[in-house]
Amino acid sequence: MYVYADNAATTAMSKTAIRAMEPYYDTLYGNPSSLHSVGQRAAEALEAARAKVASCLGAKPEEIYFTSGGSEADNQAIRSAALVGARKGKRHIISTAFEHHAVLHTLKKLEREGFEVTLLGVGSQGLVKVEDVAAAIREDTALVTIMYANNEVGTIQPIAEIGALCREKGIPFHTDAVQAVGHLAIDVERDQIDMLSLSAHKFHGPKGVGALYCRKGLPLLPFIEGGAQERNRRAGTENLAGIAGLAAALEEANVNLERNAAHITALRDKLIDGLSQIPHARLNGDREHRLPGNVSFCFEGIEGESLLLLLDAKGVAASSGSACTSGSLDPSHVLLALGLPHEVAHGSLRLSLSEYNTMEEMDHILKVVPEVVSYLRDISPVWEDLEKGVKTHVI
Ligand SMILES: *Cc1c(COP(=O)(O)O)cnc(C)c1O
């Protein structure tokens, strides 16, 4: 058995999404900007996809801009709001310490350009407090950008309350909803969201395509110059196959949202209950305000990368908070933001589930993870010190 449990990194495409894309590689190859009928059929398909995406978010079609993914949507939303704010002398931005790098690195760059950024703490449970957002707001705040749900520890933020606060203060509110869209019921009106980023490959759509919702009336600056596509906000011939795949995947996810969430939550809870039995293990992030598919643990005395490699060999694809992919041995900024000590954050494991996973697969994970953890502890000098009392247990 091989279990794919890394759906927060990316998902397998749904058959519906694949089928929706096929015509655009074959018969519907027109350029939506062309005036002839081949182009016009493509333009109609583009607008149909836009309307579908808008309706899944409670938005209007003219508020949806297609991008190359979640990172581009985050970059554009944040840079645009910052530059628009700066025209009015507002150069302060509020965000959180555990955002995705697409947000944090954009903010770092803006800091170098003279903006001031307040990164709010998220506490030991990985939740932003609305009072903290309120306290950080200043006269010159140009933007509040806070993720809907965290990609590593799965915690869902009080988005509607933050939206209401920002609306009351007249400050644009952006949310990176890449982990939430397709998994939680999203309504930009209910939550008073001004800008929202999403990405197709996180809900069984294709990679390399996403969207930015930007409320009508809020200025949105382009960062790719060229043609007049996307109402002059994003130049370049549209990735029509990708856009059609995104819209089909999102519609499918929304239609099945409740059923999928019930199934995935049951899988998640089985894993959380089972893995909690491992001694010196800790669930990362609040258990209640949590994405249906997220399971994140730290195991004391082990090292995330070894855990992942052994799990892979035993038929489980998972991920770790340690940034081994980036070539750095620093533990993830997300786990550090939750206040975990470095050595504990190193032993992290994220299992992220989708509706394609089964209970039998959870049984396999629950058999394999304790075996691998105990094997790694047996050969770990750190664990030996903990057991001899040379070091004290933190978990
Ligand atoms: C995956 C992810 C992104 C980046 O999306 P891409 O489409 O891969 O660029 C941004 N934010 C969050 C929270 C994510 O999980």
Short mmCIF file of C-alpha atoms and ligand atoms in Angstrom, two decimals:
data_model
loop_
_atom_site.label_atom_id
_atom_site.label_comp_id
_atom_site.label_asym_id
_atom_site.label_seq_id
_atom_site.Cartn_x
_atom_site.Cartn_y
_atom_site.Cartn_z
CA MET A 1 0.00 0.00 0.00
CA TYR A 2 1.25 3.50 -0.79
CA VAL A 3 -0.65 6.36 0.85
CA TYR A 4 -0.47 9.92 -0.48
CA ALA A 5 -0.91 12.13 2.58
CA ASP A 6 0.67 15.36 1.33
CA ASN A 7 -2.38 17.13 -0.07
CA ALA A 8 -1.40 20.48 1.43
CA ALA A 9 1.62 20.43 -0.90
CA THR A 10 -0.45 19.49 -3.92
CA THR A 11 -3.33 17.23 -4.87
CA ALA A 12 -3.97 14.64 -7.56
CA MET A 13 -6.16 16.09 -10.31
CA SER A 14 -9.80 15.06 -10.40
CA LYS A 15 -11.10 13.27 -13.49
CA THR A 16 -13.67 16.06 -13.85
CA ALA A 17 -10.91 18.68 -14.01
CA ILE A 18 -8.89 16.66 -16.53
CA ARG A 19 -11.95 16.20 -18.76
CA ALA A 20 -12.78 19.91 -18.53
CA MET A 21 -9.28 20.79 -19.79
CA GLU A 22 -9.03 18.44 -22.74
CA PRO A 23 -11.04 20.47 -25.30
CA TYR A 24 -8.67 23.44 -24.90
CA TYR A 25 -5.71 21.36 -26.06
CA ASP A 26 -7.68 20.02 -28.98
CA THR A 27 -10.67 21.76 -30.59
CA LEU A 28 -11.03 24.93 -28.49
CA TYR A 29 -7.52 26.26 -29.10
CA GLY A 30 -8.58 29.83 -29.93
CA ASN A 31 -7.15 32.96 -28.37
CA PRO A 32 -9.89 34.71 -26.37
CA SER A 33 -8.65 38.07 -27.70
CA SER A 34 -9.24 37.11 -31.35
CA LEU A 35 -12.29 38.54 -33.04
CA HIS A 36 -13.11 35.50 -35.20
CA SER A 37 -15.46 32.76 -34.07
CA VAL A 38 -12.65 30.41 -32.94
CA GLY A 39 -11.43 33.13 -30.58
CA GLN A 40 -14.91 34.07 -29.49
CA ARG A 41 -15.67 30.50 -28.43
CA ALA A 42 -12.55 30.63 -26.27
CA ALA A 43 -13.62 34.00 -24.85
CA GLU A 44 -17.00 32.57 -23.93
CA ALA A 45 -15.36 29.63 -22.19
CA LEU A 46 -13.10 32.02 -20.27
CA GLU A 47 -16.06 34.08 -19.07
CA ALA A 48 -18.03 30.94 -18.17
CA ALA A 49 -15.10 29.78 -16.01
CA ARG A 50 -14.88 33.21 -14.38
CA ALA A 51 -18.60 33.15 -13.55
CA LYS A 52 -18.26 29.66 -12.04
CA VAL A 53 -15.34 30.69 -9.82
CA ALA A 54 -17.15 33.88 -8.75
CA SER A 55 -20.28 31.97 -7.78
CA CYS A 56 -18.23 29.54 -5.64
CA LEU A 57 -16.86 32.50 -3.64
CA GLY A 58 -20.00 34.65 -3.42
CA ALA A 59 -18.28 37.19 -5.72
CA LYS A 60 -19.14 38.86 -9.03
CA PRO A 61 -17.45 37.61 -12.23
CA GLU A 62 -15.77 40.97 -12.81
CA GLU A 63 -14.09 40.62 -9.41
CA ILE A 64 -12.09 37.51 -10.47
CA TYR A 65 -8.62 37.80 -12.06
CA PHE A 66 -6.88 34.63 -13.19
CA THR A 67 -3.19 34.28 -12.30
CA SER A 68 -0.43 31.68 -12.54
CA GLY A 69 -1.22 30.43 -9.03
CA GLY A 70 -1.46 31.31 -5.36
CA SER A 71 1.98 32.93 -5.18
CA GLU A 72 1.25 35.37 -8.00
CA ALA A 73 -2.15 36.25 -6.52
CA ASP A 74 -0.54 36.94 -3.12
CA ASN A 75 2.22 39.05 -4.70
CA GLN A 76 -0.20 41.13 -6.75
CA ALA A 77 -2.75 41.69 -3.98
CA ILE A 78 -0.14 42.78 -1.44
CA ARG A 79 2.02 44.90 -3.73
CA SER A 80 -1.01 46.58 -5.25
CA ALA A 81 -2.60 47.45 -1.91
CA ALA A 82 0.77 48.67 -0.59
CA LEU A 83 1.48 50.94 -3.56
CA VAL A 84 -2.07 52.30 -3.59
CA GLY A 85 -1.77 53.01 0.15
CA ALA A 86 1.60 54.72 -0.31
CA ARG A 87 -0.01 57.23 -2.71
CA LYS A 88 -2.02 58.41 0.31
CA GLY A 89 1.00 58.33 2.62
CA LYS A 90 0.02 54.96 4.15
CA ARG A 91 3.03 52.70 4.43
CA HIS A 92 2.11 50.27 7.23
CA ILE A 93 1.01 46.67 6.69
CA ILE A 94 -0.32 44.15 9.23
CA SER A 95 0.18 40.42 8.78
CA THR A 96 1.13 37.36 10.82
CA ALA A 97 4.38 35.58 11.58
CA PHE A 98 3.21 32.28 10.06
CA GLU A 99 2.07 33.31 6.57
CA HIS A 100 3.19 31.42 3.47
CA HIS A 101 6.48 32.63 1.99
CA ALA A 102 4.58 34.10 -0.98
CA VAL A 103 3.25 36.63 1.54
CA LEU A 104 6.23 36.94 3.90
CA HIS A 105 8.81 37.42 1.16
CA THR A 106 6.62 40.00 -0.60
CA LEU A 107 6.37 41.86 2.71
CA LYS A 108 10.15 41.64 3.27
CA LYS A 109 10.69 43.23 -0.11
CA LEU A 110 8.22 45.99 0.67
CA GLU A 111 10.09 46.64 3.93
CA ARG A 112 13.24 47.20 1.90
CA GLU A 113 11.22 49.68 -0.17
CA GLY A 114 10.31 51.70 2.93
CA PHE A 115 7.12 50.05 4.17
CA GLU A 116 6.68 49.13 7.81
CA VAL A 117 5.32 45.65 8.56
CA THR A 118 3.78 44.42 11.82
CA LEU A 119 3.79 40.63 12.06
CA LEU A 120 1.31 39.48 14.68
CA GLY A 121 2.04 36.49 16.88
CA VAL A 122 -0.21 33.46 16.63
CA GLY A 123 0.13 31.99 20.13
CA SER A 124 0.84 28.37 20.99
CA GLN A 125 -2.35 27.24 19.24
CA GLY A 126 -1.63 28.98 15.92
CA LEU A 127 -4.57 31.38 16.08
CA VAL A 128 -4.57 35.12 15.41
CA LYS A 129 -6.48 37.22 17.95
CA VAL A 130 -8.84 39.85 16.55
CA GLU A 131 -7.90 42.14 19.48
CA ASP A 132 -4.28 41.95 18.34
CA VAL A 133 -5.26 43.02 14.83
CA ALA A 134 -7.31 45.90 16.29
CA ALA A 135 -4.41 46.99 18.50
CA ALA A 136 -1.98 46.98 15.57
CA ILE A 137 -4.12 49.19 13.31
CA ARG A 138 -2.70 52.69 12.79
CA GLU A 139 -3.69 55.82 10.91
CA ASP A 140 -1.26 54.86 8.17
CA THR A 141 -2.22 51.17 7.84
CA ALA A 142 -2.54 50.42 4.13
CA LEU A 143 -3.40 46.71 4.30
CA VAL A 144 -4.19 43.82 6.58
CA THR A 145 -3.19 40.45 5.09
CA ILE A 146 -3.94 37.33 7.14
CA MET A 147 -4.20 33.78 5.84
CA TYR A 148 -7.54 31.97 5.97
CA ALA A 149 -6.01 28.68 7.08
CA ASN A 150 -2.39 27.80 7.74
CA ASN A 151 -0.72 25.36 5.38
CA GLU A 152 1.45 23.61 7.98
CA VAL A 153 -0.62 23.40 11.15
CA GLY A 154 -4.07 23.75 9.57
CA THR A 155 -5.49 26.36 11.92
CA ILE A 156 -8.43 28.41 10.63
CA GLN A 157 -8.29 32.10 11.50
CA PRO A 158 -11.23 34.29 12.63
CA ILE A 159 -11.57 35.74 9.12
CA ALA A 160 -15.13 37.10 9.40
CA GLU A 161 -14.24 39.04 12.58
CA ILE A 162 -11.06 40.41 11.05
CA GLY A 163 -13.01 41.32 7.89
CA ALA A 164 -15.64 43.18 9.93
CA LEU A 165 -12.93 45.07 11.84
CA CYS A 166 -11.08 46.10 8.66
CA ARG A 167 -14.30 47.15 6.94
CA GLU A 168 -15.23 49.30 9.95
CA LYS A 169 -11.78 50.95 9.86
CA GLY A 170 -11.80 51.30 6.07
CA ILE A 171 -8.62 49.24 5.62
CA PRO A 172 -8.32 46.80 2.70
CA PHE A 173 -8.27 43.18 3.90
CA HIS A 174 -6.52 40.46 1.89
CA THR A 175 -6.52 36.78 2.79
CA ASP A 176 -4.35 34.00 1.39
CA ALA A 177 -7.11 31.39 1.17
CA VAL A 178 -5.07 28.86 -0.81
CA GLN A 179 -5.55 26.14 1.83
CA ALA A 180 -9.20 27.02 2.46
CA VAL A 181 -10.83 27.35 -0.96
CA GLY A 182 -12.41 24.07 -2.04
CA HIS A 183 -12.22 22.78 1.55
CA LEU A 184 -14.26 25.30 3.55
CA ALA A 185 -17.40 27.23 2.55
CA ILE A 186 -16.07 30.63 1.47
CA ASP A 187 -18.19 33.72 1.04
CA VAL A 188 -16.37 36.99 0.49
CA GLU A 189 -19.52 38.99 1.33
CA ARG A 190 -20.18 37.17 4.61
CA ASP A 191 -16.51 37.46 5.64
CA GLN A 192 -16.11 41.03 4.29
CA ILE A 193 -12.97 40.10 2.40
CA ASP A 194 -11.59 42.66 -0.06
CA MET A 195 -8.97 40.47 -1.74
CA LEU A 196 -8.52 36.70 -1.72
CA SER A 197 -5.92 34.38 -3.27
CA LEU A 198 -6.62 30.82 -4.39
CA SER A 199 -4.75 28.10 -6.27
CA ALA A 200 -6.23 25.25 -8.34
CA HIS A 201 -3.69 22.55 -7.46
CA LYS A 202 -4.71 22.59 -3.80
CA PHE A 203 -8.22 21.36 -4.64
CA HIS A 204 -7.60 18.71 -7.33
CA GLY A 205 -7.17 21.21 -10.17
CA PRO A 206 -4.08 21.75 -12.35
CA LYS A 207 -0.81 23.37 -11.20
CA GLY A 208 0.24 26.77 -12.48
CA VAL A 209 -3.16 28.44 -12.32
CA GLY A 210 -4.93 30.41 -9.61
CA ALA A 211 -7.08 33.45 -9.12
CA LEU A 212 -7.24 36.69 -7.22
CA TYR A 213 -10.59 38.01 -6.09
CA CYS A 214 -10.53 41.80 -5.76
CA ARG A 215 -13.64 43.63 -4.59
CA LYS A 216 -15.17 45.94 -7.16
CA GLY A 217 -14.12 49.54 -6.56
CA LEU A 218 -10.82 48.61 -4.90
CA PRO A 219 -7.93 49.56 -7.19
CA LEU A 220 -5.81 46.66 -8.46
CA LEU A 221 -2.46 47.42 -10.09
CA PRO A 222 -1.01 45.14 -12.78
CA PHE A 223 2.49 43.67 -12.34
CA ILE A 224 2.73 41.97 -15.68
CA GLU A 225 2.55 44.56 -18.45
CA GLY A 226 1.48 43.82 -21.98
CA GLY A 227 -1.91 43.11 -23.48
CA ALA A 228 -5.31 44.04 -22.10
CA GLN A 229 -6.18 40.60 -20.73
CA GLU A 230 -7.92 40.28 -17.34
CA ARG A 231 -9.35 43.78 -17.70
CA ASN A 232 -5.84 45.26 -17.98
CA ARG A 233 -4.74 43.77 -14.64
CA ARG A 234 -2.73 40.77 -15.87
CA ALA A 235 -1.26 40.69 -19.36
CA GLY A 236 -0.62 37.51 -21.31
CA THR A 237 -2.71 35.08 -23.34
CA GLU A 238 -4.87 33.24 -20.85
CA ASN A 239 -4.07 29.69 -19.72
CA LEU A 240 -7.51 28.64 -20.85
CA ALA A 241 -7.11 24.89 -20.26
CA GLY A 242 -5.81 25.59 -16.75
CA ILE A 243 -8.59 28.08 -16.07
CA ALA A 244 -11.23 25.60 -17.24
CA GLY A 245 -9.64 22.94 -15.02
CA LEU A 246 -9.58 25.33 -12.06
CA ALA A 247 -13.27 26.22 -12.49
CA ALA A 248 -14.34 22.58 -12.90
CA ALA A 249 -12.31 21.45 -9.86
CA LEU A 250 -13.66 24.27 -7.71
CA GLU A 251 -17.26 23.65 -8.71
CA GLU A 252 -16.86 19.94 -7.98
CA ALA A 253 -15.22 20.66 -4.62
CA ASN A 254 -18.00 23.09 -3.67
CA VAL A 255 -20.83 20.75 -4.66
CA ASN A 256 -19.30 17.96 -2.54
CA LEU A 257 -17.92 20.20 0.20
CA GLU A 258 -19.96 18.92 3.15
CA ARG A 259 -19.72 15.26 2.23
CA ASN A 260 -15.97 15.52 1.65
CA ALA A 261 -15.43 17.48 4.87
CA ALA A 262 -17.29 14.85 6.91
CA HIS A 263 -15.23 12.03 5.39
CA ILE A 264 -11.89 13.84 5.65
CA THR A 265 -12.59 14.99 9.23
CA ALA A 266 -13.25 11.39 10.27
CA LEU A 267 -9.90 10.34 8.74
CA ARG A 268 -8.12 13.24 10.42
CA ASP A 269 -9.60 12.55 13.84
CA LYS A 270 -8.63 8.90 13.63
CA LEU A 271 -5.03 9.91 12.90
CA ILE A 272 -4.93 12.56 15.62
CA ASP A 273 -6.32 10.16 18.24
CA GLY A 274 -3.98 7.38 17.14
CA LEU A 275 -0.79 9.43 16.91
CA SER A 276 -1.50 11.09 20.27
CA GLN A 277 -0.84 7.66 21.83
CA ILE A 278 2.85 7.92 20.89
CA PRO A 279 4.78 9.04 24.01
CA HIS A 280 6.22 12.56 23.92
CA ALA A 281 4.16 13.57 20.88
CA ARG A 282 2.28 16.81 20.51
CA LEU A 283 -0.42 17.95 18.10
CA ASN A 284 0.56 21.27 16.52
CA GLY A 285 -2.20 23.85 16.20
CA ASP A 286 -5.64 24.19 17.73
CA ARG A 287 -7.66 20.99 17.47
CA GLU A 288 -11.04 22.66 16.98
CA HIS A 289 -10.35 25.52 14.54
CA ARG A 290 -8.64 23.23 12.10
CA LEU A 291 -8.82 22.26 8.43
CA PRO A 292 -10.61 18.94 7.90
CA GLY A 293 -7.50 17.37 6.33
CA ASN A 294 -4.62 18.62 8.51
CA VAL A 295 -2.68 16.49 10.99
CA SER A 296 0.53 18.04 12.31
CA PHE A 297 2.62 16.51 15.07
CA CYS A 298 5.98 16.92 16.72
CA PHE A 299 7.76 13.88 18.10
CA GLU A 300 10.51 14.57 20.57
CA GLY A 301 13.98 13.18 19.94
CA ILE A 302 13.69 12.59 16.20
CA GLU A 303 14.46 14.47 13.06
CA GLY A 304 11.80 15.25 10.43
CA GLU A 305 13.82 14.45 7.31
CA SER A 306 14.75 10.92 8.43
CA LEU A 307 11.14 10.35 9.41
CA LEU A 308 9.92 11.36 5.94
CA LEU A 309 12.41 9.17 4.10
CA LEU A 310 11.61 6.10 6.20
CA LEU A 311 7.87 6.74 5.88
CA ASP A 312 8.25 6.98 2.11
CA ALA A 313 10.04 3.64 2.08
CA LYS A 314 7.17 2.15 4.10
CA GLY A 315 4.50 3.56 1.80
CA VAL A 316 3.49 6.94 3.24
CA ALA A 317 4.07 10.27 1.47
CA ALA A 318 4.06 13.02 4.10
CA SER A 319 5.88 16.25 4.78
CA SER A 320 7.78 17.88 7.58
CA GLY A 321 7.95 21.42 8.87
CA SER A 322 11.71 21.43 8.55
CA ALA A 323 12.79 23.31 5.49
CA CYS A 324 14.95 20.54 4.05
CA THR A 325 13.72 21.33 0.53
CA SER A 326 15.12 24.83 0.72
CA GLY A 327 18.53 23.42 1.62
CA SER A 328 18.41 24.99 5.05
CA LEU A 329 18.30 23.07 8.29
CA ASP A 330 16.26 25.72 10.07
CA PRO A 331 12.94 24.47 11.36
CA SER A 332 9.87 26.00 9.79
CA HIS A 333 8.96 29.57 10.66
CA VAL A 334 5.42 28.32 11.30
CA LEU A 335 6.41 25.93 14.10
CA LEU A 336 8.74 28.54 15.58
CA ALA A 337 5.86 31.05 15.49
CA LEU A 338 3.89 28.60 17.66
CA GLY A 339 6.71 28.87 20.18
CA LEU A 340 8.17 25.39 19.70
CA PRO A 341 11.84 25.09 20.63
CA HIS A 342 14.15 24.40 17.65
CA GLU A 343 14.92 20.82 18.65
CA VAL A 344 11.22 19.94 18.96
CA ALA A 345 10.25 21.71 15.74
CA HIS A 346 12.82 19.53 13.97
CA GLY A 347 10.79 16.42 14.71
CA SER A 348 7.67 17.49 12.92
CA LEU A 349 5.35 15.55 10.64
CA ARG A 350 2.48 16.88 8.54
CA LEU A 351 -0.04 14.46 7.10
CA SER A 352 -2.60 16.21 4.89
CA LEU A 353 -5.60 14.30 3.62
CA SER A 354 -8.11 14.57 0.82
CA GLU A 355 -11.38 12.86 -0.10
CA TYR A 356 -9.34 10.35 -2.09
CA ASN A 357 -7.92 8.89 1.13
CA THR A 358 -9.56 5.93 2.90
CA MET A 359 -9.86 4.55 6.44
CA GLU A 360 -7.69 1.55 5.44
CA GLU A 361 -4.97 4.03 4.50
CA MET A 362 -5.26 5.61 7.97
CA ASP A 363 -4.76 2.14 9.50
CA HIS A 364 -1.59 1.80 7.43
CA ILE A 365 -0.32 5.21 8.60
CA LEU A 366 -1.13 4.35 12.22
CA LYS A 367 0.84 1.13 11.93
CA VAL A 368 3.87 2.64 10.21
CA VAL A 369 4.38 5.99 12.00
CA PRO A 370 4.81 4.57 15.54
CA GLU A 371 7.24 1.93 14.19
CA VAL A 372 9.37 4.52 12.44
CA VAL A 373 9.29 6.96 15.38
CA SER A 374 10.42 4.26 17.77
CA TYR A 375 13.14 3.04 15.40
CA LEU A 376 14.51 6.59 15.03
CA ARG A 377 14.40 7.15 18.77
CA ASP A 378 16.34 3.94 19.35
CA ILE A 379 19.23 5.21 17.24
CA SER A 380 19.01 8.86 18.37
CA PRO A 381 21.65 10.28 20.75
CA VAL A 382 19.20 13.07 21.64
CA TRP A 383 16.59 10.52 22.69
CA GLU A 384 19.18 8.66 24.75
CA ASP A 385 19.97 11.86 26.65
CA LEU A 386 16.26 12.47 27.22
CA GLU A 387 15.74 8.95 28.52
CA LYS A 388 18.79 9.12 30.82
CA GLY A 389 17.64 12.47 32.15
CA VAL A 390 20.70 14.33 30.79
CA LYS A 391 18.14 16.50 28.96
CA THR A 392 14.60 17.13 30.08
CA HIS A 393 11.53 16.37 28.00
CA VAL A 394 9.72 19.39 26.63
CA ILE A 395 6.73 17.39 25.38
C1 LIG B 1 0.46 26.43 -1.88
C2 LIG B 1 0.26 27.72 -1.20
C3 LIG B 1 0.59 28.94 -1.83
C4 LIG B 1 1.25 28.99 -3.18
O1 LIG B 1 0.39 28.62 -4.21
P1 LIG B 1 1.04 28.23 -5.64
O2 LIG B 1 -0.15 28.04 -6.53
O3 LIG B 1 1.77 26.95 -5.41
O4 LIG B 1 1.89 29.36 -6.05
C5 LIG B 1 0.34 30.11 -1.16
N1 LIG B 1 -0.21 30.11 0.07
C6 LIG B 1 -0.54 28.97 0.71
C7 LIG B 1 -1.16 29.04 2.06
C8 LIG B 1 -0.31 27.74 0.10
O5 LIG B 1 -0.62 26.62 0.74
#
